[in-house]
């Protein structure tokens, strides 16, 4: 049993919310804004779930949440083993459901869940669902880059395809515990390859197929795969990307460093490039279509321990050199399935689409494993959201009758910039729940997502989590309670977030500080590949006794959590600590500002000054008046102390390939330390950096 459990502030608040009348009709800030009234602050902006939604939700009220949450933290063993029992285990876990040491002062950091339990996640995704009658249900709808190019696959068909590849991998000598690198775009073959590895106990490491040969080589050298799986080329928007050539140079580079990969299994993606045009290394390169179809469509499962590794995934690298995050099987399985079910209020009739690529954790947990463990129908989209035009997403939503749509704030903001008419010409009637992940979503983007995309009908799950956490940590449960635009609301079951000060002392009530977690949860990562010491120093040493997320956070008077960005992004202006997210939100609420990124720069008087990069809405041009009115918005919304000292016009912002703003590069540009830009290999478009430098003094 867990000792010293304090009833944290959020619980008291949820308790008091239980007495609030729920349902439509109440004046919310949203309504107030529409009616032209202004409310005091963001914290008072409430969006109530409709009664219709709440009454059908898995968690239908604050009381219900509270009951489940209390049990999850007072009796984690009971709570999680009840859920785990819904999955197939060849052998049940040992007496102890979990074991943890979260405190570096007490020795090595160690987390284990369901140790001794024998299972297989691929079996639980496919065979188990087929046995319960879902064999003919559609598992995947695949939508190609070109409108009109599509296909679909039932659970039965998916299992057959997975087994064929699994048999092949075994045949070329991939054993339990061996690594396989997957460098594929969003073809059906990508989730198939992940599941095939899981089926035979191999560890997959998906590398986003937009990374350079150098980044890919780095990862190959780090995890030494037996096989690399790729395709010859891919279409993305109007471009063709020759993946196989990138793999060729990466394999050359890694071989020069002594890491030789025996097999490069290459899928012929003939909509982008014909076989004959592809450069070939005899003996190493194998065409997928030449070999896989010859293999049997059944394949025995390799039963693994709950603590055997499932995959290795590198973080997106927005704060520096990517870290090889290792997840194991059992806890990850239980956690992704449960978070998916509750945070999206998943029902068997839903059609679910997550726009993330499987090259990121979101694509692992919420394109592949979480949904398939629930027997869901998933849309996998190969293309770009603005091709052939910016209405593509809603075209896809209408085509497949998507009911749950999960995306990133960067996409919401970029579509917002294009105007409502590209949205309103589609029906979007099927939508029920919306989701956001990757960065804090500014309240103004939240409102646009809610009002325009969701027709003020669909709750938004703003899910805060990380590659390291495996699944959602702080997230709304749609229908359960009142939302506040821009707040990720309350912790998921079993998660005990705490906010600490610089000394690592827990702060109660309304406060802001460093976001930590007090106890382990099943989906937590277990180590950094090959570097347990870096794992301990990066995450567990800053505030001994806690897992430190690296993010800043505040908790308001009602107990809601507000993520304020990375702590190394907090700016200290004349003693005021200001989160970059706050200033950015204020800027983006200006009707002519499409996107903003704020960093701190040295300032003689104030210590730090605020330096803002601003991208304008399509068709608007920069001017001194606009500059003044942007500064005004910040002064009005936050206060004079937060007014930007400099507005730097930015045609684009440097983003990681997962769409996050890379502030460390902006900091260097802002302070004109141009020879210290650091590792830019994970940037989506490195030319943005040169453009920004060129515009620096305008
Ligand atoms: P690296 O760790 O290499 O710097 P990264 O942190 O960008 O890369 P991810 O694990 O993909 O890699 O991202 C997790 C981070 O994304 C979180 O720590 C947080 O800063 C941000 N984030 C994700 N979801 C949200 C959200 N809903 N609200 C606010 N921030 C979010
Ligand atoms: Mg991170």
XYZ file of C-alpha atoms and ligand atoms in Angstrom:
730
model
C 0.000 0.000 0.000
C 1.139 3.528 -0.780
C 1.824 5.750 2.163
C 1.663 9.504 2.594
C -0.912 10.041 -0.056
C -2.040 13.606 0.169
C -5.420 14.483 -1.212
C -4.173 16.753 -3.888
C -5.908 19.912 -4.841
C -7.403 18.589 -8.032
C -9.356 15.960 -6.174
C -10.931 18.515 -3.918
C -11.898 20.512 -6.934
C -13.358 17.602 -8.838
C -15.335 16.838 -5.718
C -16.771 20.321 -5.664
C -17.522 20.143 -9.375
C -19.778 17.231 -8.662
C -22.324 19.722 -7.368
C -22.250 21.872 -10.485
C -25.228 21.503 -12.744
C -23.858 20.059 -15.940
C -25.104 20.398 -19.469
C -25.693 22.991 -22.073
C -27.228 26.369 -21.554
C -24.788 27.734 -19.042
C -22.914 30.853 -19.982
C -19.356 29.881 -20.717
C -16.567 32.164 -21.715
C -16.931 30.774 -25.167
C -20.534 31.879 -25.299
C -19.615 35.111 -23.626
C -17.053 35.805 -26.308
C -19.529 35.070 -29.026
C -21.964 37.405 -27.319
C -19.250 40.028 -27.137
C -18.832 39.982 -23.366
C -15.427 39.661 -21.780
C -14.638 37.515 -18.780
C -11.870 38.074 -16.288
C -9.349 35.435 -17.267
C -8.631 32.195 -19.031
C -9.137 30.299 -15.795
C -12.765 31.334 -15.711
C -13.417 30.144 -19.210
C -15.500 27.007 -18.830
C -16.836 24.719 -21.510
C -19.441 22.307 -20.227
C -20.010 18.895 -21.734
C -23.449 18.380 -23.186
C -25.788 16.105 -21.281
C -26.158 13.895 -24.333
C -22.448 13.295 -24.450
C -21.970 12.821 -20.733
C -24.795 10.373 -20.329
C -23.254 7.961 -22.832
C -19.608 8.417 -21.767
C -17.494 5.738 -20.050
C -16.854 8.234 -17.287
C -20.005 10.252 -17.069
C -19.417 12.527 -14.111
C -16.774 13.991 -11.840
C -17.893 11.585 -9.081
C -17.336 8.576 -11.300
C -13.839 9.834 -12.188
C -13.058 10.526 -8.598
C -14.109 7.045 -7.519
C -11.929 5.405 -10.163
C -9.021 7.787 -9.636
C -9.007 7.278 -5.881
C -8.924 3.544 -6.294
C -6.150 3.796 -8.917
C -3.833 5.621 -6.520
C -4.804 3.920 -3.252
C -4.807 0.428 -4.717
C -2.780 0.482 -7.931
C -2.238 -3.266 -7.829
C -5.943 -3.995 -7.679
C -6.900 -1.295 -10.151
C -4.405 -2.270 -12.827
C -4.624 -6.032 -12.424
C -8.398 -5.897 -12.916
C -7.814 -4.103 -16.215
C -4.890 -6.334 -17.204
C -7.065 -9.407 -16.709
C -9.112 -8.377 -19.741
C -6.094 -9.257 -21.905
C -4.695 -12.650 -22.757
C -1.847 -13.845 -20.569
C -0.262 -17.188 -21.184
C 0.791 -17.121 -17.565
C -0.283 -14.695 -14.939
C 2.197 -12.261 -13.386
C 3.811 -12.970 -10.033
C 2.483 -11.990 -6.648
C 3.716 -8.460 -6.900
C 1.868 -6.492 -9.590
C 4.518 -3.810 -9.714
C 7.864 -2.983 -8.273
C 9.520 0.396 -8.335
C 12.390 2.423 -7.079
C 11.784 6.016 -8.034
C 14.393 7.457 -5.731
C 18.022 7.753 -6.886
C 19.106 8.102 -3.271
C 17.900 4.557 -2.615
C 19.838 2.975 -5.475
C 19.214 2.150 -9.079
C 15.986 3.419 -10.624
C 13.849 0.436 -11.466
C 10.279 0.075 -12.698
C 8.498 -3.214 -13.320
C 4.861 -3.982 -13.986
C 3.297 -7.446 -14.270
C 6.745 -9.083 -14.077
C 6.513 -12.822 -14.581
C 3.360 -12.413 -16.670
C 3.761 -14.073 -20.061
C 1.965 -12.530 -22.998
C 2.309 -11.070 -26.500
C 0.997 -7.686 -27.598
C 0.484 -8.699 -31.240
C -1.624 -11.634 -30.082
C -3.679 -9.258 -27.947
C -4.148 -6.806 -30.826
C -5.122 -9.366 -33.450
C -5.792 -12.992 -32.458
C -7.690 -12.051 -29.296
C -9.988 -9.662 -31.179
C -10.529 -12.196 -33.953
C -11.443 -14.877 -31.410
C -14.051 -12.572 -29.952
C -15.738 -12.220 -33.349
C -14.050 -9.145 -34.856
C -12.263 -11.001 -37.674
C -14.291 -9.342 -40.408
C -14.252 -5.892 -38.859
C -12.113 -3.332 -40.697
C -8.861 -2.836 -38.823
C -7.286 -0.274 -41.142
C -8.572 2.100 -43.762
C -5.599 3.274 -45.740
C -5.840 6.588 -47.579
C -3.053 7.322 -50.048
C -1.403 10.624 -50.790
C -3.394 10.921 -54.030
C -7.138 11.259 -53.486
C -8.804 8.128 -54.857
C -5.910 5.837 -53.960
C -7.035 3.793 -50.984
C -7.537 0.315 -49.550
C -8.643 -1.398 -46.380
C -7.930 -4.479 -44.352
C -9.968 -6.536 -41.877
C -8.559 -7.955 -38.663
C -8.323 -11.394 -40.339
C -6.418 -9.963 -43.297
C -4.135 -7.942 -41.082
C -3.237 -11.011 -39.032
C -2.422 -12.962 -42.206
C -0.130 -10.189 -43.488
C 1.583 -9.827 -40.122
C 2.186 -13.582 -39.920
C 3.745 -13.751 -43.380
C 6.244 -11.047 -42.512
C 6.892 -12.558 -39.073
C 7.692 -15.908 -40.702
C 10.083 -14.230 -43.108
C 11.884 -12.352 -40.350
C 12.353 -15.589 -38.410
C 13.640 -17.233 -41.539
C 16.382 -14.657 -42.052
C 17.501 -15.130 -38.471
C 15.688 -12.500 -36.437
C 15.288 -13.883 -32.917
C 13.643 -12.719 -29.758
C 15.470 -9.627 -28.481
C 16.991 -8.700 -31.865
C 16.442 -5.181 -33.174
C 14.736 -4.345 -36.482
C 14.821 -0.801 -37.857
C 11.742 0.309 -39.769
C 12.121 3.301 -42.084
C 8.790 3.485 -43.854
C 6.232 6.143 -44.648
C 2.600 5.711 -43.591
C 1.866 2.659 -45.707
C -0.110 -0.247 -44.234
C 3.207 -2.065 -44.185
C 4.386 0.170 -41.343
C 1.972 -1.058 -38.636
C 2.272 -4.527 -40.189
C 6.027 -4.454 -39.670
C 5.683 -3.254 -36.071
C 3.220 -6.019 -35.249
C 5.316 -8.675 -37.006
C 8.311 -7.765 -34.832
C 6.173 -7.855 -31.701
C 4.809 -11.248 -32.685
C 8.262 -12.834 -32.700
C 9.629 -10.894 -29.733
C 11.937 -8.715 -31.839
C 12.449 -5.092 -30.788
C 11.310 -2.606 -33.388
C 12.817 0.793 -33.766
C 10.803 2.935 -36.144
C 12.712 5.882 -37.544
C 10.531 8.624 -39.000
C 10.951 8.453 -42.784
C 11.859 12.091 -43.088
C 15.093 11.858 -41.172
C 18.321 12.310 -43.077
C 20.699 9.462 -43.860
C 22.942 10.738 -41.097
C 20.216 10.624 -38.441
C 19.176 7.183 -39.618
C 22.795 5.971 -39.514
C 23.163 7.281 -35.941
C 20.167 5.231 -34.872
C 21.322 2.135 -36.764
C 24.705 2.374 -35.068
C 23.022 2.770 -31.701
C 20.691 -0.241 -31.939
C 22.451 -2.565 -34.440
C 19.485 -4.079 -36.279
C 19.568 -7.471 -38.017
C 17.190 -6.182 -40.687
C 16.190 -2.760 -41.992
C 12.713 -2.495 -43.529
C 11.993 0.294 -46.015
C 10.309 1.049 -49.337
C 11.823 2.384 -52.541
C 10.076 5.750 -52.614
C 7.068 7.625 -51.370
C 4.858 10.491 -52.481
C 4.191 13.206 -49.994
C 2.136 16.075 -51.300
C 3.523 16.892 -54.716
C 7.002 15.594 -53.865
C 8.574 12.175 -54.295
C 11.045 11.091 -51.635
C 13.496 8.338 -52.461
C 13.636 6.476 -49.168
C 15.756 3.607 -50.399
C 18.569 5.972 -51.430
C 18.587 7.465 -47.948
C 18.753 3.975 -46.454
C 21.595 3.092 -48.848
C 23.732 5.955 -47.613
C 22.845 5.273 -43.978
C 23.833 1.617 -44.364
C 27.059 2.650 -46.020
C 27.846 5.054 -43.229
C 27.048 2.578 -40.480
C 29.027 -0.171 -42.222
C 32.050 2.152 -42.268
C 31.679 2.347 -38.500
C 31.637 -1.455 -38.308
C 27.884 -2.012 -37.989
C 26.829 -4.201 -40.885
C 23.160 -4.900 -41.623
C 22.582 -8.182 -43.453
C 19.165 -7.581 -44.947
C 17.407 -4.537 -46.342
C 13.816 -5.587 -47.005
C 12.351 -3.146 -49.517
C 8.696 -2.697 -50.325
C 7.983 -1.687 -53.905
C 5.725 1.331 -53.588
C 4.866 1.424 -57.254
C 2.616 4.455 -57.008
C 5.791 6.443 -56.382
C 8.543 4.525 -58.168
C 8.964 1.375 -60.205
C 11.212 -1.472 -59.166
C 13.422 -1.131 -62.240
C 14.434 2.415 -61.321
C 15.613 1.467 -57.829
C 19.315 1.144 -57.072
C 20.079 -2.306 -55.748
C 22.777 -3.984 -53.657
C 22.726 -7.671 -54.551
C 22.842 -10.038 -51.614
C 21.632 -7.454 -49.135
C 18.520 -5.952 -50.702
C 15.351 -8.032 -50.997
C 12.024 -7.013 -52.556
C 9.189 -7.448 -50.060
C 6.745 -8.529 -52.783
C 9.187 -11.208 -54.063
C 9.457 -13.050 -50.777
C 6.715 -12.302 -48.262
C 3.752 -13.720 -50.184
C 5.371 -17.156 -50.242
C 5.180 -17.487 -46.475
C 2.349 -19.124 -44.494
C -0.413 -16.878 -43.197
C -0.178 -18.267 -39.697
C 2.742 -17.906 -37.353
C 3.215 -19.093 -33.800
C 3.537 -16.404 -31.221
C 6.738 -15.893 -29.271
C 5.509 -15.591 -25.687
C 7.441 -12.957 -23.799
C 7.698 -11.650 -20.275
C 5.782 -8.478 -19.491
C 9.145 -6.828 -18.879
C 10.745 -7.957 -22.159
C 11.448 -4.992 -24.449
C 8.849 -4.145 -27.081
C 10.427 -1.211 -28.839
C 13.052 1.433 -28.846
C 12.111 4.915 -29.995
C 14.146 8.078 -30.135
C 12.555 11.285 -28.774
C 11.882 14.029 -31.278
C 15.019 15.912 -30.302
C 13.503 19.318 -29.709
C 15.798 19.923 -26.750
C 19.000 18.308 -27.991
C 20.423 14.931 -28.969
C 17.592 12.375 -29.249
C 17.303 9.823 -26.460
C 16.635 6.120 -27.164
C 13.584 5.464 -25.037
C 12.901 1.810 -24.192
C 9.407 0.467 -23.567
C 8.551 -3.035 -22.424
C 5.536 -5.188 -23.206
C 2.981 -5.762 -20.461
C 2.591 -2.406 -18.750
C 2.747 -0.549 -22.057
C 0.002 -2.791 -23.453
C -2.343 -2.262 -20.532
C -1.624 1.457 -20.345
C -2.028 2.388 -24.026
C -5.240 0.379 -24.326
C -6.764 1.956 -21.210
C -5.781 5.546 -21.958
C -7.099 5.202 -25.517
C -10.435 3.871 -24.301
C -11.055 6.546 -21.676
C -9.459 9.686 -23.084
C -11.306 9.338 -26.383
C -14.382 7.714 -24.870
C -13.873 4.977 -27.461
C -16.879 2.888 -28.519
C -16.816 -0.099 -30.918
C -18.725 1.864 -33.564
C -16.125 4.649 -33.720
C -13.899 5.322 -36.709
C -10.657 6.723 -35.404
C -8.062 8.865 -37.148
C -4.824 10.090 -35.660
C -2.754 12.256 -38.004
C 0.568 11.368 -36.354
C 3.183 9.319 -38.147
C 4.183 5.938 -36.701
C 7.697 7.367 -36.539
C 6.642 9.146 -33.326
C 5.398 7.818 -30.015
C 1.906 9.056 -30.865
C 1.901 6.745 -33.867
C 3.079 3.842 -31.712
C 0.626 4.246 -28.860
C -2.325 5.814 -30.676
C -2.176 4.717 -34.304
C -1.069 1.150 -33.727
C -1.215 -0.402 -30.263
C -3.871 1.468 -28.255
C -6.563 1.396 -30.959
C -5.880 -2.150 -32.174
C -5.867 -3.493 -28.612
C -9.388 -2.082 -28.392
C -10.413 -3.690 -31.687
C -10.872 -0.267 -33.266
C -11.060 0.759 -36.925
C -8.132 3.073 -37.665
C -7.545 5.419 -40.592
C -3.918 5.472 -41.751
C -3.130 8.442 -43.992
C -0.063 8.493 -46.187
C -0.185 12.071 -47.395
C 0.101 15.663 -46.286
C -2.849 17.472 -44.681
C -2.695 20.329 -47.223
C -2.555 18.228 -50.382
C -4.140 18.590 -52.882
C -5.664 21.440 -50.840
C -6.146 22.530 -47.250
C -9.546 20.846 -47.019
C -8.030 17.356 -47.304
C -8.495 16.434 -43.634
C -12.224 17.102 -43.716
C -12.540 15.317 -47.017
C -11.058 12.257 -45.293
C -13.252 12.738 -42.218
C -16.366 12.739 -44.416
C -15.170 9.881 -46.601
C -14.610 7.448 -43.736
C -17.128 8.967 -41.300
C -14.340 9.605 -38.806
C -15.739 10.056 -35.304
C -12.538 10.584 -33.291
C -9.941 12.934 -34.761
C -6.595 13.324 -33.001
C -3.988 15.842 -34.186
C -1.386 18.435 -33.154
C -1.729 22.163 -32.401
C 0.666 22.964 -35.250
C -1.834 21.534 -37.741
C -4.758 23.302 -36.075
C -2.920 26.636 -36.240
C -1.844 26.183 -39.839
C -5.394 25.378 -40.951
C -6.774 28.235 -38.894
C -4.500 30.536 -40.854
C -6.160 29.469 -44.112
C -9.665 30.488 -43.119
C -12.930 28.783 -42.129
C -14.322 28.319 -45.619
C -12.015 25.328 -46.242
C -13.646 23.623 -43.290
C -17.265 24.662 -43.545
C -17.728 23.247 -47.020
C -17.436 19.741 -45.539
C -20.045 18.088 -43.362
C -17.911 16.748 -40.436
C -21.150 15.453 -38.947
C -19.546 12.157 -37.929
C -17.080 13.833 -35.533
C -17.692 13.142 -31.855
C -14.376 13.695 -30.055
C -11.312 15.785 -30.970
C -7.813 15.429 -29.589
C -4.591 17.443 -29.452
C -1.001 16.539 -28.594
C 2.577 17.695 -28.969
C 2.595 21.218 -27.591
C 0.365 23.335 -25.418
C -2.667 24.304 -27.492
C -3.294 28.046 -27.217
C -6.787 28.895 -26.056
C -7.501 30.713 -29.320
C -6.504 27.675 -31.378
C -8.524 25.507 -28.970
C -11.601 27.634 -29.589
C -11.186 27.492 -33.330
C -10.763 23.706 -33.183
C -13.848 23.457 -30.993
C -16.117 25.949 -32.767
C -15.145 25.582 -36.392
C -13.944 21.987 -36.742
C -16.194 20.452 -34.117
C -19.174 22.799 -34.587
C -19.127 23.468 -30.825
C -20.294 19.889 -30.321
C -17.192 17.774 -29.711
C -15.148 17.776 -26.515
C -11.392 18.205 -27.012
C -8.948 15.889 -25.310
C -5.784 17.931 -24.897
C -3.486 15.074 -23.934
C -0.249 15.870 -22.142
C 2.310 13.075 -22.320
C 5.777 12.219 -23.642
C 7.710 9.549 -25.510
C 8.947 8.566 -22.076
C 5.503 8.159 -20.514
C 4.211 5.733 -23.152
C 0.668 7.067 -22.871
C -1.487 9.959 -21.680
C -0.668 11.435 -18.279
C -2.835 14.524 -17.921
C -5.903 14.531 -20.106
C -9.557 15.391 -20.186
C -11.987 12.471 -20.082
C -14.641 13.695 -22.502
C -17.998 14.027 -20.854
C -16.675 13.643 -17.345
C -16.124 17.242 -16.401
C -16.009 20.847 -17.484
C -13.169 21.848 -19.795
C -11.058 24.980 -19.861
C -9.585 25.828 -23.287
C -5.815 25.444 -23.106
C -5.742 23.293 -19.991
C -5.011 19.554 -20.136
C -7.280 19.377 -17.051
C -6.652 16.444 -14.645
C -4.413 13.389 -14.316
C -5.301 10.039 -15.811
C -5.956 7.053 -13.550
C -2.904 6.016 -11.564
C -0.930 9.168 -12.373
C 0.188 11.324 -9.465
C 1.544 14.591 -10.837
C 3.187 17.029 -8.474
C 4.476 20.530 -8.935
C 7.758 21.256 -7.183
C 9.801 24.414 -6.639
C 13.492 24.880 -7.521
C 14.497 23.006 -4.393
C 12.336 20.048 -5.281
C 9.774 20.749 -2.587
C 6.217 19.832 -3.484
C 3.858 22.812 -3.679
C 0.187 22.448 -2.924
C -2.794 24.316 -4.284
C -2.663 27.132 -6.787
C 0.939 27.394 -7.942
C 3.408 27.034 -10.755
C 6.709 25.213 -10.982
C 8.282 22.040 -12.331
C 6.030 19.173 -13.311
C 7.069 15.868 -11.770
C 5.429 12.511 -11.161
C 5.511 10.813 -7.809
C 4.944 7.143 -8.541
C 5.346 4.826 -11.480
C 2.552 4.013 -13.912
C 2.387 0.952 -16.177
C 3.361 2.754 -19.402
C 6.529 4.366 -18.049
C 9.781 3.825 -19.983
C 12.261 1.588 -18.270
C 15.612 2.935 -19.452
C 17.458 4.763 -22.204
C 18.970 2.271 -24.581
C 22.455 1.357 -23.462
C 22.664 4.254 -21.011
C 20.861 3.688 -17.737
C 23.019 6.349 -16.151
C 21.764 9.034 -18.545
C 18.243 7.816 -17.737
C 18.828 8.428 -14.060
C 20.576 11.773 -14.424
C 18.170 13.186 -17.002
C 14.927 12.208 -15.354
C 15.450 11.273 -11.725
C 18.332 13.344 -10.385
C 17.071 16.915 -10.714
C 14.454 16.347 -8.011
C 15.333 13.153 -6.132
C 12.317 11.013 -5.392
C 10.436 12.109 -8.493
C 10.324 11.578 -12.231
C 10.984 15.024 -13.722
C 9.212 15.720 -16.996
C 11.267 18.749 -18.056
C 8.052 20.744 -18.440
C 6.785 23.727 -16.501
C 3.245 23.697 -15.273
C 0.799 25.639 -13.206
C -2.268 24.562 -11.290
C -5.117 27.040 -11.039
C -7.498 27.713 -8.206
C -9.778 24.958 -9.457
C -7.016 22.378 -9.640
C -6.692 22.355 -13.438
C -3.211 21.751 -14.851
C -1.824 24.181 -17.443
C 1.369 23.194 -19.250
C 3.565 26.240 -19.769
C 6.283 24.723 -21.985
C 9.745 23.413 -21.212
C 11.303 24.739 -18.067
C 14.403 25.789 -19.931
C 12.049 28.036 -21.875
C 10.821 29.951 -18.851
C 11.822 33.600 -19.139
C 12.694 35.735 -16.158
C 11.878 39.377 -16.845
C 12.763 41.688 -13.957
C 11.998 38.875 -11.559
C 8.726 37.843 -13.195
C 8.780 34.243 -14.353
C 6.914 34.022 -17.622
C 6.155 30.822 -19.513
C 6.771 31.080 -23.244
C 3.398 29.443 -23.838
C 1.545 32.305 -22.151
C 3.078 35.015 -24.307
C 2.646 32.919 -27.438
C -1.008 32.376 -26.652
C -1.572 36.072 -26.287
C 0.147 36.778 -29.613
C -1.770 34.071 -31.447
C -5.055 35.482 -30.181
C -4.351 38.521 -32.407
C -6.448 37.966 -35.546
C -3.519 38.601 -37.882
C -1.015 36.354 -36.105
C -0.900 32.765 -37.320
C 1.871 31.446 -35.133
C 4.345 32.741 -32.598
C 7.402 31.482 -30.772
C 8.890 33.349 -27.859
C 12.370 33.086 -26.341
C 14.334 34.968 -23.728
C 17.377 37.087 -24.575
C 19.832 38.803 -22.309
C 18.690 42.283 -21.306
C 20.827 44.856 -19.499
C 18.087 46.133 -17.268
C 15.507 43.396 -17.000
C 17.849 40.410 -16.819
C 15.964 38.789 -19.663
C 13.918 40.368 -22.382
C 11.194 38.810 -24.491
C 11.957 38.145 -28.119
C 9.043 37.017 -30.273
C 9.096 35.360 -33.678
C 5.778 35.957 -35.413
C 4.263 34.352 -38.502
C 1.367 36.273 -40.005
C -1.905 35.028 -41.419
C -1.938 34.333 -45.175
C -2.048 37.610 -47.145
C -1.193 39.966 -44.244
C 2.033 41.956 -44.482
C 4.198 43.244 -41.686
C 4.139 46.883 -40.609
C 5.038 49.059 -37.657
C 1.390 49.422 -36.726
C 0.945 45.691 -36.669
C 4.021 45.392 -34.483
C 2.517 47.845 -32.032
C -0.813 46.136 -31.961
C 0.822 42.756 -31.306
C 2.692 44.217 -28.346
C -0.581 45.751 -27.166
C -2.315 42.380 -27.141
C 0.337 40.977 -24.814
C 0.241 44.041 -22.555
C -3.513 43.777 -22.280
C -3.726 40.068 -21.735
C -0.752 39.457 -19.472
C 0.659 42.782 -18.395
C 3.206 45.376 -19.379
C 6.070 43.327 -17.915
C 5.469 40.620 -20.529
C 5.471 42.955 -23.539
C 7.878 41.661 -26.215
C 11.018 43.770 -26.657
C 11.428 42.570 -30.197
C 9.110 41.202 -32.857
C 10.987 39.262 -35.496
C 8.892 38.616 -38.637
C 9.098 34.941 -39.501
C 7.875 33.463 -42.788
C 8.172 30.090 -41.025
C 9.428 28.658 -37.743
C 12.060 25.953 -37.280
C 10.155 22.811 -36.359
C 11.052 19.250 -35.620
C 9.738 16.685 -38.003
C 6.946 16.033 -35.545
C 5.878 19.667 -35.853
C 7.257 21.168 -32.650
C 8.907 24.530 -32.523
C 12.624 24.194 -31.761
C 13.159 27.049 -29.374
C 16.798 26.308 -28.700
C 17.590 27.338 -32.287
C 15.448 30.446 -31.975
C 17.329 31.380 -28.800
C 20.585 31.275 -30.738
C 19.154 33.374 -33.560
C 17.698 35.858 -31.085
C 21.041 36.295 -29.350
C 22.840 36.244 -32.733
C 25.026 33.304 -31.716
C 24.784 32.021 -35.230
C 27.783 29.724 -35.071
C 26.254 27.814 -32.171
C 23.048 26.575 -33.723
C 23.841 22.988 -32.679
C 22.276 19.821 -34.063
C 19.734 20.803 -36.711
C 19.419 17.346 -38.244
C 15.938 16.765 -36.878
C 14.541 19.957 -38.386
C 11.717 19.538 -40.865
C 12.958 22.364 -43.070
C 16.478 23.613 -42.359
C 16.143 26.471 -44.885
C 13.801 28.243 -42.466
C 16.831 29.008 -40.326
C 18.572 30.926 -43.113
C 15.404 32.866 -43.878
C 15.118 33.901 -40.256
C 18.734 34.985 -40.091
C 18.239 37.052 -43.227
C 15.223 38.816 -41.711
C 16.832 39.376 -38.321
C 17.261 43.116 -38.514
C 14.155 44.105 -40.400
P 13.260 15.735 -26.724
O 12.865 15.073 -25.431
O 14.251 14.982 -27.516
O 13.592 17.171 -26.541
P 10.433 16.032 -27.264
O 10.303 16.268 -25.791
O 9.875 17.066 -28.175
O 11.956 15.746 -27.664
P 8.278 14.116 -27.256
O 8.394 13.047 -26.259
O 7.671 13.759 -28.562
O 9.721 14.660 -27.598
O 7.414 15.310 -26.696
C 6.975 15.446 -25.365
C 6.837 16.901 -25.007
O 5.857 17.539 -25.834
C 6.345 17.158 -23.603
O 7.395 17.101 -22.678
C 5.730 18.559 -23.721
O 6.710 19.556 -23.650
C 5.148 18.552 -25.115
N 3.701 18.193 -25.084
C 3.141 17.072 -25.553
N 1.809 17.103 -25.432
C 1.490 18.275 -24.852
C 0.250 18.901 -24.444
N -0.936 18.331 -24.642
N 0.348 20.111 -23.857
C 1.530 20.710 -23.662
N 2.708 20.186 -24.027
C 2.705 18.977 -24.618
Mg 11.195 15.404 -24.171
